XYZ file of C-alpha atoms in Angstrom:
354
model
C -1.222 0.948 -12.734
C -4.976 1.281 -12.327
C -6.855 3.924 -10.374
C -7.758 1.341 -7.703
C -4.130 1.289 -6.657
C -3.748 4.948 -5.889
C -7.101 5.974 -4.450
C -7.504 6.173 -0.679
C -11.023 4.763 -1.168
C -9.475 1.296 -1.335
C -9.643 1.146 2.458
C -13.432 1.478 2.263
C -14.210 -1.014 -0.555
C -15.422 -4.225 1.118
C -15.147 -6.517 -1.905
C -11.532 -5.512 -2.580
C -10.572 -5.719 1.078
C -11.864 -9.304 1.239
C -9.851 -10.287 -1.824
C -6.659 -8.771 -0.426
C -7.142 -10.254 3.046
C -7.814 -13.741 1.731
C -4.833 -13.573 -0.647
C -2.475 -12.425 2.115
C -3.898 -14.232 5.151
C -5.636 -17.281 3.669
C -9.137 -18.118 2.408
C -10.239 -19.259 5.882
C -10.078 -15.703 7.232
C -13.533 -14.859 8.688
C -14.888 -12.275 6.230
C -16.763 -10.056 8.681
C -15.067 -9.599 12.050
C -11.470 -9.813 10.904
C -11.970 -7.676 7.810
C -13.452 -4.900 9.939
C -10.665 -5.264 12.514
C -8.105 -4.804 9.720
C -9.421 -1.361 8.780
C -6.250 0.439 9.952
C -4.146 -2.007 7.956
C -6.096 -1.153 4.798
C -5.532 2.550 5.430
C -1.803 1.746 5.511
C -2.237 -0.352 2.358
C -3.833 2.572 0.512
C -1.249 5.073 1.772
C 1.573 2.797 0.640
C 0.112 2.558 -2.844
C -0.406 6.310 -3.056
C 3.233 6.831 -2.073
C 4.223 5.061 -5.299
C 3.275 8.292 -7.051
C 5.248 10.585 -4.779
C 7.792 12.806 -6.511
C 8.272 16.067 -8.352
C 7.383 14.474 -11.697
C 6.080 11.212 -13.130
C 9.631 10.322 -14.107
C 10.559 10.138 -10.403
C 7.557 8.014 -9.377
C 8.102 4.384 -8.378
C 5.299 3.405 -10.752
C 7.561 4.298 -13.670
C 9.475 1.046 -13.139
C 7.085 -1.385 -11.463
C 6.148 -4.794 -12.805
C 2.988 -5.038 -10.677
C 0.030 -3.393 -12.424
C -2.991 -4.653 -10.466
C -4.098 -6.763 -7.495
C -3.675 -10.047 -9.315
C -0.041 -9.211 -10.059
C 0.507 -8.408 -6.384
C -1.111 -11.671 -5.280
C 1.111 -13.588 -7.700
C 4.317 -12.022 -6.327
C 3.291 -12.810 -2.730
C 2.453 -16.386 -3.722
C 5.865 -16.839 -5.375
C 7.585 -15.450 -2.269
C 5.556 -17.714 -0.009
C 6.137 -20.934 -1.955
C 9.829 -20.457 -2.800
C 11.384 -19.591 0.536
C 14.499 -21.686 -0.120
C 15.413 -19.422 -3.040
C 17.496 -16.278 -2.898
C 16.331 -12.992 -4.354
C 17.868 -13.472 -7.873
C 16.192 -16.874 -8.148
C 12.841 -15.396 -7.120
C 13.237 -12.694 -9.762
C 13.946 -15.361 -12.371
C 10.715 -17.173 -11.519
C 8.725 -13.960 -11.806
C 9.851 -13.517 -15.409
C 7.219 -16.028 -16.508
C 4.577 -13.415 -15.663
C 6.574 -10.212 -16.087
C 8.721 -11.137 -19.053
C 8.731 -7.623 -20.488
C 9.814 -5.997 -17.207
C 13.424 -5.113 -16.396
C 15.316 -6.106 -13.249
C 14.545 -2.812 -11.500
C 10.806 -3.223 -12.064
C 10.797 -6.778 -10.690
C 12.975 -5.920 -7.666
C 10.810 -2.903 -6.916
C 7.726 -5.118 -7.105
C 9.284 -7.567 -4.639
C 9.881 -4.710 -2.200
C 6.308 -3.484 -2.558
C 4.874 -6.962 -1.988
C 6.916 -7.414 1.185
C 5.846 -4.016 2.521
C 2.166 -4.715 1.910
C 2.194 -8.347 3.029
C 4.516 -8.356 6.068
C 4.619 -4.618 6.880
C 8.427 -4.490 6.909
C 9.772 -1.401 5.162
C 11.857 -3.120 2.474
C 12.800 -0.206 0.241
C 15.537 0.798 -2.173
C 17.794 3.678 -0.990
C 16.348 6.112 -3.545
C 12.970 6.054 -1.776
C 14.172 5.375 1.768
C 12.888 8.725 3.040
C 9.315 8.424 1.783
C 8.024 7.492 5.229
C 9.561 9.940 7.677
C 11.118 8.275 10.703
C 10.673 4.725 9.378
C 13.813 2.616 8.987
C 14.330 1.195 5.500
C 16.005 -2.174 4.947
C 17.200 -3.977 1.816
C 16.989 -7.663 0.989
C 20.371 -8.617 -0.464
C 21.074 -11.196 -3.170
C 22.944 -13.634 -0.925
C 20.245 -14.689 1.528
C 16.867 -16.351 1.329
C 13.866 -14.356 2.511
C 13.587 -16.213 5.880
C 17.323 -15.678 6.502
C 17.013 -11.981 5.682
C 14.028 -11.556 8.012
C 15.781 -13.517 10.762
C 18.645 -11.004 10.595
C 16.170 -8.180 11.276
C 14.877 -9.809 14.468
C 17.899 -11.367 16.199
C 17.522 -13.164 19.522
C 18.423 -11.310 22.682
C 22.063 -10.533 23.388
C 21.268 -11.236 27.039
C 19.947 -14.805 27.087
C 21.013 -15.246 30.698
C 19.894 -12.539 33.094
C 19.095 -12.751 36.784
C 15.449 -13.327 37.802
C 15.494 -9.997 39.655
C 16.455 -8.169 36.444
C 13.595 -9.711 34.466
C 10.746 -8.589 36.691
C 8.576 -5.754 35.476
C 6.495 -3.794 37.942
C 2.761 -3.143 37.510
C 3.507 0.473 36.513
C 5.462 -0.610 33.433
C 2.920 0.747 30.956
C 3.220 3.308 28.183
C 0.619 5.523 29.866
C 2.564 5.623 33.122
C 5.900 6.274 31.431
C 4.317 9.077 29.419
C 2.845 10.768 32.510
C 5.747 10.228 34.927
C 8.888 9.672 32.844
C 8.233 12.057 29.950
C 8.057 9.290 27.309
C 6.483 10.106 23.937
C 4.908 7.473 21.686
C 5.499 7.446 17.931
C 3.425 4.997 15.884
C 5.317 3.164 13.149
C 4.170 1.264 10.067
C 7.207 -1.055 10.038
C 7.375 -4.091 12.307
C 11.166 -3.830 12.251
C 10.974 -0.502 14.144
C 8.754 -1.800 16.959
C 10.031 -0.771 20.425
C 12.921 1.215 18.956
C 13.834 3.856 21.559
C 15.390 7.260 20.946
C 16.880 7.929 24.376
C 17.765 11.556 23.665
C 14.203 12.470 22.686
C 12.610 9.890 24.993
C 10.587 8.689 22.004
C 9.417 5.088 21.629
C 8.256 3.658 18.310
C 5.313 1.270 18.557
C 3.877 -0.971 15.834
C 0.122 -0.877 16.578
C -1.209 -3.213 13.864
C -2.227 -5.996 16.236
C -4.965 -7.342 13.966
C -2.526 -7.657 11.069
C -0.186 -9.641 13.310
C -3.026 -11.917 14.410
C -4.146 -12.431 10.805
C -0.614 -13.571 9.889
C -0.578 -15.960 12.860
C -3.963 -17.398 11.854
C -2.822 -17.830 8.250
C 0.175 -19.825 9.491
C -1.945 -22.041 11.731
C -4.677 -22.684 9.174
C -2.576 -22.855 6.026
C -0.810 -25.734 4.343
C 2.976 -26.284 4.629
C 3.288 -24.450 1.311
C 1.523 -21.449 2.865
C 3.969 -20.989 5.757
C 5.283 -17.561 6.664
C 8.875 -16.402 6.127
C 8.400 -14.421 9.334
C 8.672 -16.574 12.514
C 5.365 -16.814 14.366
C 7.255 -16.335 17.647
C 8.072 -12.750 16.614
C 4.416 -12.042 15.824
C 3.288 -13.503 19.151
C 5.892 -11.544 21.107
C 4.849 -8.321 19.385
C 1.220 -8.838 20.409
C 2.356 -9.717 23.927
C 4.419 -6.513 24.103
C 1.369 -4.466 23.049
C -0.714 -6.145 25.764
C 2.104 -5.474 28.243
C 2.559 -1.767 27.487
C -1.099 -1.058 26.692
C -3.199 -3.256 29.031
C -6.830 -3.202 27.888
C -8.107 -3.003 31.473
C -6.124 0.137 32.431
C -8.174 3.353 32.376
C -5.172 5.607 31.694
C -4.178 3.401 28.760
C -7.705 3.655 27.344
C -7.535 7.452 27.653
C -4.109 7.563 25.997
C -5.153 5.370 23.046
C -8.386 7.299 22.558
C -6.376 10.526 22.373
C -3.997 8.897 19.859
C -6.953 7.433 17.864
C -5.700 3.878 18.284
C -8.105 1.001 18.917
C -5.946 -2.123 18.735
C -6.520 -2.830 22.441
C -10.186 -3.494 21.663
C -9.410 -6.622 19.645
C -8.406 -9.990 21.055
C -7.051 -12.385 21.841
C -6.051 -10.996 25.218
C -3.637 -12.423 27.746
C -5.560 -13.893 30.680
C -2.867 -12.653 33.060
C -0.447 -9.836 32.404
C 3.081 -11.235 32.291
C 5.625 -9.210 34.173
C 8.935 -10.785 33.161
C 11.398 -10.197 30.335
C 12.008 -13.933 30.026
C 8.795 -14.180 27.983
C 10.541 -12.274 25.204
C 13.335 -13.701 23.080
C 13.354 -11.172 20.237
C 12.103 -7.985 21.928
C 13.903 -8.517 25.256
C 16.790 -6.139 24.539
C 14.536 -3.265 23.483
C 12.216 -3.774 26.454
C 15.227 -3.913 28.771
C 16.525 -0.647 27.302
C 13.097 0.947 27.768
C 13.007 -0.246 31.374
C 16.497 1.027 32.224
C 16.594 4.252 30.202
C 13.019 5.471 30.751
C 11.123 3.568 33.431
C 13.923 3.745 35.997
C 14.823 7.352 35.211
C 13.853 9.910 37.870
C 10.995 12.368 37.278
C 12.077 15.738 35.879
C 9.211 18.005 36.995
C 7.109 18.592 40.091
C 4.038 17.210 38.329
C 5.893 14.015 37.465
C 7.180 13.768 41.032
C 3.605 13.919 42.336
C 2.415 11.242 39.893
C 5.305 8.858 40.586
C 4.074 5.891 42.665
C 6.709 3.342 41.672
C 8.037 3.287 45.253
C 5.371 4.330 47.796
C 7.966 4.487 50.589
C 10.174 6.904 48.636
C 7.111 8.858 47.526
C 5.866 9.534 51.063
C 9.382 10.030 52.452
C 10.066 12.713 49.853
C 6.768 14.595 50.254
C 6.818 14.408 54.054
C 10.343 15.846 53.920
C 9.053 18.636 51.647
C 6.218 19.391 54.093
C 8.649 19.431 57.021
C 10.936 21.747 55.042
C 8.051 24.099 54.287
C 6.893 24.116 57.925
C 10.471 24.655 59.082
C 10.799 27.562 56.632
C 7.570 29.101 57.927
C 8.774 28.617 61.494
C 12.113 30.252 60.682
C 10.407 33.204 59.003
C 8.029 33.547 61.940
C 10.973 33.515 64.376
C 12.770 36.208 62.354
C 9.639 38.367 62.252
C 9.134 37.899 65.985
C 12.745 38.878 66.694
C 12.428 41.917 64.427
C 9.208 42.951 66.184
C 10.896 42.608 69.592
C 13.789 44.813 68.476
C 11.358 47.438 67.185
C 9.504 47.366 70.513
C 12.782 47.865 72.444
C 13.649 50.827 70.211
C 10.363 52.510 71.047
C 10.911 52.004 74.778
C 14.344 53.566 74.626
């Protein structure tokens, strides 16, 4: 394993970034705009490589048993995965022996996992290292399924294919910024596409996959590539993920811009953008269930503080009814206190007269 693989400086080396981007996303990738837009992806790339050397000793590092030794090895593994999608994992491993003949099964399987993490940003990881990225769900590719079948199992279609039109509508306040201010939602950024929109209802924490430019690069590679260069990950999932980011983080919303600036996220600055913001769950086949859960568990939950009550404008009629009632209650309380004081003063005056 060379130094290039473990140094964070990889994210700032233009010539290496171009090589990686063109190997993963196709040679037609525009070298300037897209490469710059992928800067957060390359930070992830570098962090993932550095994590290979995480452990109390070198004996516990993943690099101890890893067939991949440099970028060319990585590119070869991705190419084998891309061009042999009808094969199951053991068959893929067999084909990799032509390049890694001296490596054992663990080293080749570990290299497959690494390639999938770096290429598709799905946290495919063996149980021994499942906790390396805190809060990120680890998954394992079994020996019985092809790669497309395995990935399809991670992104199943909605369990609610038929829902009423009324249930699918999303109001204009259905944004992450609004739910953070009014509903107490917290945003946790994830590096695994599989965890996107995963909601922890108890903590009111929503995981968001913010690597929009990586998603778009994969879509472009599918559109511009040959049949042999097709993705094992359905393009529909990539498109829906971008659409969900545009839905929850609209680029034209000032509160969203403030939120993302505070979180040091800039994915909303890069297109393509939806011409009109879709406000229906029917546009989502794979993320519908998680969006529906977010809508029911968080968006429709009542505010829990006075500040949140004041910010809540989901129902203007309820908003003004509640605050007018509060004002009337306060005025009534003042009137009652004034009446009591007046009665007390009258009694005191009668006592003096007697």
